[in-house]
């Protein structure tokens, strides 16, 4: 199924549980990132990310990418999705993140776009730096490098015991999926608030199943058009 938003063809597939779209966030400091897309699509419950630590707010900046607002995360801005998460993922899933590093991460090896909320439920995406991008769920497998001042679309899918990582539509690497369960989501740092990147985060999408290749590509094309990123 597809919808049209701002004349962009938006693919809507089953098992969509998170679609945080920063272009809908009003300019200024953000304590609550409302999941507008899920509300629009009739999602229940409404899954909103809130400040992970008091007074640590990302900032929504106008016209940040392709004429759209985006959220700027630094060491002083963390968000998490816990009490209303309503999801427990230990098997198949597909996730997408559109973001840009603004500087070399403070911890270049382990700086997370997002992660779980405890050391026992690691299931996240490393932003880049010296190790490049890495999808993490017990086992790790590095992908291509992401440099600063470049916006990228990263997709990671897990099915059964294996996983694969894509950057801008190109397969980077594949490996064992790992067994950790995701019971909450921390955005803008590692699970403990450390290992944060200085980044712009544009959109974050999560499905609780492994999408087909055609479905993944359809979402990559949609996100590429929306955020002005060339998809191979």
mmCIF file of C-alpha atoms in Angstrom:
data_model
loop_
_atom_site.group_PDB
_atom_site.id
_atom_site.type_symbol
_atom_site.label_atom_id
_atom_site.label_comp_id
_atom_site.label_asym_id
_atom_site.label_seq_id
_atom_site.Cartn_x
_atom_site.Cartn_y
_atom_site.Cartn_z
ATOM 1 C CA UNK A 1 0.000 0.000 0.000
ATOM 2 C CA UNK A 2 1.122 3.555 -0.671
ATOM 3 C CA UNK A 3 0.149 7.047 0.472
ATOM 4 C CA UNK A 4 1.101 10.389 -1.010
ATOM 5 C CA UNK A 5 2.506 13.020 1.369
ATOM 6 C CA UNK A 6 3.878 16.263 -0.100
ATOM 7 C CA UNK A 7 3.575 14.576 -3.530
ATOM 8 C CA UNK A 8 6.005 11.844 -2.418
ATOM 9 C CA UNK A 9 4.856 8.252 -2.817
ATOM 10 C CA UNK A 10 5.123 6.732 0.673
ATOM 11 C CA UNK A 11 5.196 2.925 0.984
ATOM 12 C CA UNK A 12 3.147 1.534 3.883
ATOM 13 C CA UNK A 13 3.894 -2.101 4.717
ATOM 14 C CA UNK A 14 2.740 -4.345 7.549
ATOM 15 C CA UNK A 15 4.487 -4.463 10.938
ATOM 16 C CA UNK A 16 5.503 -0.792 10.932
ATOM 17 C CA UNK A 17 5.869 0.102 14.623
ATOM 18 C CA UNK A 18 8.048 3.234 14.618
ATOM 19 C CA UNK A 19 8.358 6.079 12.149
ATOM 20 C CA UNK A 20 9.956 9.116 13.797
ATOM 21 C CA UNK A 21 10.003 11.929 11.244
ATOM 22 C CA UNK A 22 11.885 15.007 12.408
ATOM 23 C CA UNK A 23 10.535 17.131 9.560
ATOM 24 C CA UNK A 24 7.247 17.328 11.488
ATOM 25 C CA UNK A 25 8.862 18.623 14.696
ATOM 26 C CA UNK A 26 8.448 22.390 15.324
ATOM 27 C CA UNK A 27 11.624 24.465 15.480
ATOM 28 C CA UNK A 28 13.223 24.760 18.952
ATOM 29 C CA UNK A 29 14.252 22.500 21.839
ATOM 30 C CA UNK A 30 12.426 19.184 21.840
ATOM 31 C CA UNK A 31 11.426 17.302 24.995
ATOM 32 C CA UNK A 32 8.895 15.024 23.265
ATOM 33 C CA UNK A 33 9.295 13.599 19.767
ATOM 34 C CA UNK A 34 5.748 12.729 18.724
ATOM 35 C CA UNK A 35 5.338 9.794 16.357
ATOM 36 C CA UNK A 36 3.138 11.698 13.895
ATOM 37 C CA UNK A 37 3.398 9.164 11.089
ATOM 38 C CA UNK A 38 2.181 6.301 13.259
ATOM 39 C CA UNK A 39 -0.773 8.418 14.415
ATOM 40 C CA UNK A 40 -1.567 9.313 10.811
ATOM 41 C CA UNK A 41 -1.449 5.632 9.856
ATOM 42 C CA UNK A 42 -3.687 4.700 12.793
ATOM 43 C CA UNK A 43 -0.911 3.121 14.824
ATOM 44 C CA UNK A 44 -1.667 2.124 18.403
ATOM 45 C CA UNK A 45 -0.323 2.871 20.885
ATOM 46 C CA UNK A 46 1.136 6.225 19.960
ATOM 47 C CA UNK A 47 4.855 5.788 20.549
ATOM 48 C CA UNK A 48 6.487 9.044 21.568
ATOM 49 C CA UNK A 49 10.161 9.444 22.482
ATOM 50 C CA UNK A 50 10.872 11.661 25.476
ATOM 51 C CA UNK A 51 13.963 13.137 27.092
ATOM 52 C CA UNK A 52 16.200 10.407 28.466
ATOM 53 C CA UNK A 53 17.859 12.804 30.910
ATOM 54 C CA UNK A 54 16.403 15.977 32.356
ATOM 55 C CA UNK A 55 17.343 19.122 30.438
ATOM 56 C CA UNK A 56 19.054 17.158 27.661
ATOM 57 C CA UNK A 57 17.021 18.125 24.641
ATOM 58 C CA UNK A 58 17.853 17.832 20.963
ATOM 59 C CA UNK A 59 17.091 20.940 18.920
ATOM 60 C CA UNK A 60 14.795 20.986 15.912
ATOM 61 C CA UNK A 61 16.328 23.219 13.256
ATOM 62 C CA UNK A 62 14.419 24.569 10.275
ATOM 63 C CA UNK A 63 15.477 23.804 6.692
ATOM 64 C CA UNK A 64 18.204 21.454 7.898
ATOM 65 C CA UNK A 65 18.040 18.993 5.000
ATOM 66 C CA UNK A 66 16.275 19.206 1.636
ATOM 67 C CA UNK A 67 14.040 22.039 2.883
ATOM 68 C CA UNK A 68 12.865 20.065 5.915
ATOM 69 C CA UNK A 69 13.378 20.352 9.661
ATOM 70 C CA UNK A 70 15.784 17.996 11.388
ATOM 71 C CA UNK A 71 16.857 17.175 14.939
ATOM 72 C CA UNK A 72 20.378 18.064 16.091
ATOM 73 C CA UNK A 73 21.787 15.695 18.752
ATOM 74 C CA UNK A 74 24.894 16.409 20.844
ATOM 75 C CA UNK A 75 26.205 15.237 24.215
ATOM 76 C CA UNK A 76 23.488 17.317 25.853
ATOM 77 C CA UNK A 77 20.585 15.709 24.000
ATOM 78 C CA UNK A 78 19.271 12.196 24.529
ATOM 79 C CA UNK A 79 15.817 10.733 24.017
ATOM 80 C CA UNK A 80 14.304 7.359 24.762
ATOM 81 C CA UNK A 81 11.236 5.285 24.041
ATOM 82 C CA UNK A 82 10.465 3.074 27.029
ATOM 83 C CA UNK A 83 7.134 3.211 28.839
ATOM 84 C CA UNK A 84 5.019 3.274 25.683
ATOM 85 C CA UNK A 85 7.312 1.111 23.574
ATOM 86 C CA UNK A 86 5.022 -1.891 23.510
ATOM 87 C CA UNK A 87 7.492 -3.924 21.448
ATOM 88 C CA UNK A 88 9.734 -6.843 22.299
ATOM 89 C CA UNK A 89 12.001 -7.788 19.425
ATOM 90 C CA UNK A 90 14.302 -10.783 19.579
ATOM 91 C CA UNK A 91 14.008 -12.133 16.053
ATOM 92 C CA UNK A 92 13.125 -10.591 12.703
ATOM 93 C CA UNK A 93 13.150 -6.848 12.111
ATOM 94 C CA UNK A 94 14.170 -4.141 9.639
ATOM 95 C CA UNK A 95 15.297 -0.643 10.599
ATOM 96 C CA UNK A 96 16.164 2.511 8.688
ATOM 97 C CA UNK A 97 18.012 5.622 9.853
ATOM 98 C CA UNK A 98 18.664 8.827 7.912
ATOM 99 C CA UNK A 99 21.321 10.969 9.587
ATOM 100 C CA UNK A 100 24.501 13.017 9.213
ATOM 101 C CA UNK A 101 27.556 13.178 11.452
ATOM 102 C CA UNK A 102 28.589 16.764 12.150
ATOM 103 C CA UNK A 103 31.975 15.952 13.674
ATOM 104 C CA UNK A 104 34.136 12.984 14.562
ATOM 105 C CA UNK A 105 32.273 11.098 17.335
ATOM 106 C CA UNK A 106 33.590 11.587 20.862
ATOM 107 C CA UNK A 107 34.122 7.831 20.945
ATOM 108 C CA UNK A 108 34.997 7.069 17.312
ATOM 109 C CA UNK A 109 34.585 3.313 17.708
ATOM 110 C CA UNK A 110 31.252 3.155 19.538
ATOM 111 C CA UNK A 111 28.959 6.137 18.916
ATOM 112 C CA UNK A 112 25.318 5.163 18.626
ATOM 113 C CA UNK A 113 22.536 6.639 16.514
ATOM 114 C CA UNK A 114 20.337 4.493 18.748
ATOM 115 C CA UNK A 115 20.672 1.552 21.103
ATOM 116 C CA UNK A 116 18.673 -0.447 23.635
ATOM 117 C CA UNK A 117 18.073 0.760 27.191
ATOM 118 C CA UNK A 118 20.213 -1.749 29.120
ATOM 119 C CA UNK A 119 23.412 -3.687 28.638
ATOM 120 C CA UNK A 120 21.349 -6.847 28.222
ATOM 121 C CA UNK A 121 19.265 -5.587 25.291
ATOM 122 C CA UNK A 122 21.799 -4.212 22.880
ATOM 123 C CA UNK A 123 20.275 -3.756 19.483
ATOM 124 C CA UNK A 124 21.393 -0.601 17.806
ATOM 125 C CA UNK A 125 23.243 1.256 15.096
ATOM 126 C CA UNK A 126 26.694 2.783 15.458
ATOM 127 C CA UNK A 127 26.929 6.132 13.731
ATOM 128 C CA UNK A 128 30.329 5.742 12.100
ATOM 129 C CA UNK A 129 33.776 7.059 12.832
ATOM 130 C CA UNK A 130 36.916 4.944 12.581
ATOM 131 C CA UNK A 131 34.978 1.665 12.414
ATOM 132 C CA UNK A 132 32.411 2.878 9.921
ATOM 133 C CA UNK A 133 28.755 2.051 10.466
ATOM 134 C CA UNK A 134 27.917 -1.062 12.431
ATOM 135 C CA UNK A 135 24.632 -2.780 13.173
ATOM 136 C CA UNK A 136 24.738 -4.268 16.655
ATOM 137 C CA UNK A 137 22.733 -7.091 18.186
ATOM 138 C CA UNK A 138 25.115 -9.215 20.279
ATOM 139 C CA UNK A 139 27.187 -9.806 17.143
ATOM 140 C CA UNK A 140 28.589 -6.896 15.161
ATOM 141 C CA UNK A 141 29.450 -6.460 11.543
ATOM 142 C CA UNK A 142 30.966 -3.240 10.231
ATOM 143 C CA UNK A 143 29.864 -1.595 7.044
ATOM 144 C CA UNK A 144 31.262 1.207 4.921
ATOM 145 C CA UNK A 145 32.674 4.342 6.459
ATOM 146 C CA UNK A 146 30.534 7.412 7.013
ATOM 147 C CA UNK A 147 32.364 10.711 7.014
ATOM 148 C CA UNK A 148 31.233 13.981 8.560
ATOM 149 C CA UNK A 149 29.186 16.475 6.559
ATOM 150 C CA UNK A 150 27.587 13.711 4.508
ATOM 151 C CA UNK A 151 23.980 12.614 4.899
ATOM 152 C CA UNK A 152 23.375 8.884 4.648
ATOM 153 C CA UNK A 153 20.542 6.377 4.658
ATOM 154 C CA UNK A 154 21.372 3.194 6.557
ATOM 155 C CA UNK A 155 19.170 0.105 6.514
ATOM 156 C CA UNK A 156 19.683 -3.038 8.574
ATOM 157 C CA UNK A 157 17.594 -6.197 8.402
ATOM 158 C CA UNK A 158 17.559 -9.304 10.594
ATOM 159 C CA UNK A 159 15.980 -12.579 9.559
ATOM 160 C CA UNK A 160 16.425 -15.795 11.484
ATOM 161 C CA UNK A 161 20.085 -16.043 12.489
ATOM 162 C CA UNK A 162 21.560 -13.622 9.940
ATOM 163 C CA UNK A 163 21.545 -9.912 9.242
ATOM 164 C CA UNK A 164 22.582 -7.469 6.522
ATOM 165 C CA UNK A 165 23.594 -3.814 6.479
ATOM 166 C CA UNK A 166 23.042 -1.339 3.635
ATOM 167 C CA UNK A 167 24.237 2.225 3.059
ATOM 168 C CA UNK A 168 22.421 4.328 0.473
ATOM 169 C CA UNK A 169 21.017 1.160 -1.086
ATOM 170 C CA UNK A 170 24.329 -0.705 -1.332
ATOM 171 C CA UNK A 171 25.036 -3.864 0.689
ATOM 172 C CA UNK A 172 27.946 -3.228 3.059
ATOM 173 C CA UNK A 173 28.246 -6.438 5.012
ATOM 174 C CA UNK A 174 26.331 -9.359 6.507
ATOM 175 C CA UNK A 175 26.764 -11.612 9.511
ATOM 176 C CA UNK A 176 25.173 -13.364 12.470
ATOM 177 C CA UNK A 177 22.080 -11.665 13.829
ATOM 178 C CA UNK A 178 22.678 -12.240 17.515
ATOM 179 C CA UNK A 179 20.009 -12.978 20.103
ATOM 180 C CA UNK A 180 19.451 -9.825 22.152
ATOM 181 C CA UNK A 181 15.920 -8.584 22.787
ATOM 182 C CA UNK A 182 15.003 -4.954 22.201
ATOM 183 C CA UNK A 183 12.576 -3.745 24.894
ATOM 184 C CA UNK A 184 13.218 -0.031 24.661
ATOM 185 C CA UNK A 185 15.019 2.458 22.484
ATOM 186 C CA UNK A 186 17.552 5.164 23.373
ATOM 187 C CA UNK A 187 18.154 7.706 20.631
ATOM 188 C CA UNK A 188 21.328 9.768 20.436
ATOM 189 C CA UNK A 189 23.662 7.642 22.561
ATOM 190 C CA UNK A 190 24.586 4.195 23.830
ATOM 191 C CA UNK A 191 22.212 2.515 26.309
ATOM 192 C CA UNK A 192 23.948 4.192 29.272
ATOM 193 C CA UNK A 193 24.034 7.720 27.823
ATOM 194 C CA UNK A 194 27.688 7.509 26.818
ATOM 195 C CA UNK A 195 29.242 7.119 23.359
ATOM 196 C CA UNK A 196 27.110 9.768 21.710
ATOM 197 C CA UNK A 197 27.535 11.241 18.230
ATOM 198 C CA UNK A 198 27.229 14.876 17.217
ATOM 199 C CA UNK A 199 24.622 14.332 14.501
ATOM 200 C CA UNK A 200 21.568 15.483 12.640
ATOM 201 C CA UNK A 201 18.862 12.817 12.746
ATOM 202 C CA UNK A 202 16.194 13.115 10.076
ATOM 203 C CA UNK A 203 14.120 9.946 10.235
ATOM 204 C CA UNK A 204 14.047 6.597 12.023
ATOM 205 C CA UNK A 205 11.833 3.687 10.886
ATOM 206 C CA UNK A 206 11.413 0.259 12.488
ATOM 207 C CA UNK A 207 9.535 -2.857 11.305
ATOM 208 C CA UNK A 208 9.093 -5.991 13.402
ATOM 209 C CA UNK A 209 9.773 -8.294 10.482
ATOM 210 C CA UNK A 210 12.397 -8.754 7.795
ATOM 211 C CA UNK A 211 11.182 -6.821 4.763
ATOM 212 C CA UNK A 212 11.512 -8.310 1.306
ATOM 213 C CA UNK A 213 14.177 -6.843 -0.961
ATOM 214 C CA UNK A 214 11.501 -5.057 -2.990
ATOM 215 C CA UNK A 215 9.967 -3.550 0.160
ATOM 216 C CA UNK A 216 13.329 -2.407 1.497
ATOM 217 C CA UNK A 217 14.200 -0.790 -1.807
ATOM 218 C CA UNK A 218 10.824 0.963 -1.958
ATOM 219 C CA UNK A 219 11.428 2.565 1.438
ATOM 220 C CA UNK A 220 14.984 3.497 0.495
ATOM 221 C CA UNK A 221 13.721 5.234 -2.655
ATOM 222 C CA UNK A 222 11.053 7.087 -0.658
ATOM 223 C CA UNK A 223 13.556 8.243 1.979
ATOM 224 C CA UNK A 224 16.107 9.162 -0.683
ATOM 225 C CA UNK A 225 13.633 11.405 -2.507
ATOM 226 C CA UNK A 226 12.344 12.933 0.705
ATOM 227 C CA UNK A 227 15.762 13.796 2.165
ATOM 228 C CA UNK A 228 17.710 14.388 -1.041
ATOM 229 C CA UNK A 229 20.007 11.353 -0.848
ATOM 230 C CA UNK A 230 21.132 9.429 -3.934
ATOM 231 C CA UNK A 231 20.227 5.750 -3.644
ATOM 232 C CA UNK A 232 22.148 3.239 -5.731
#
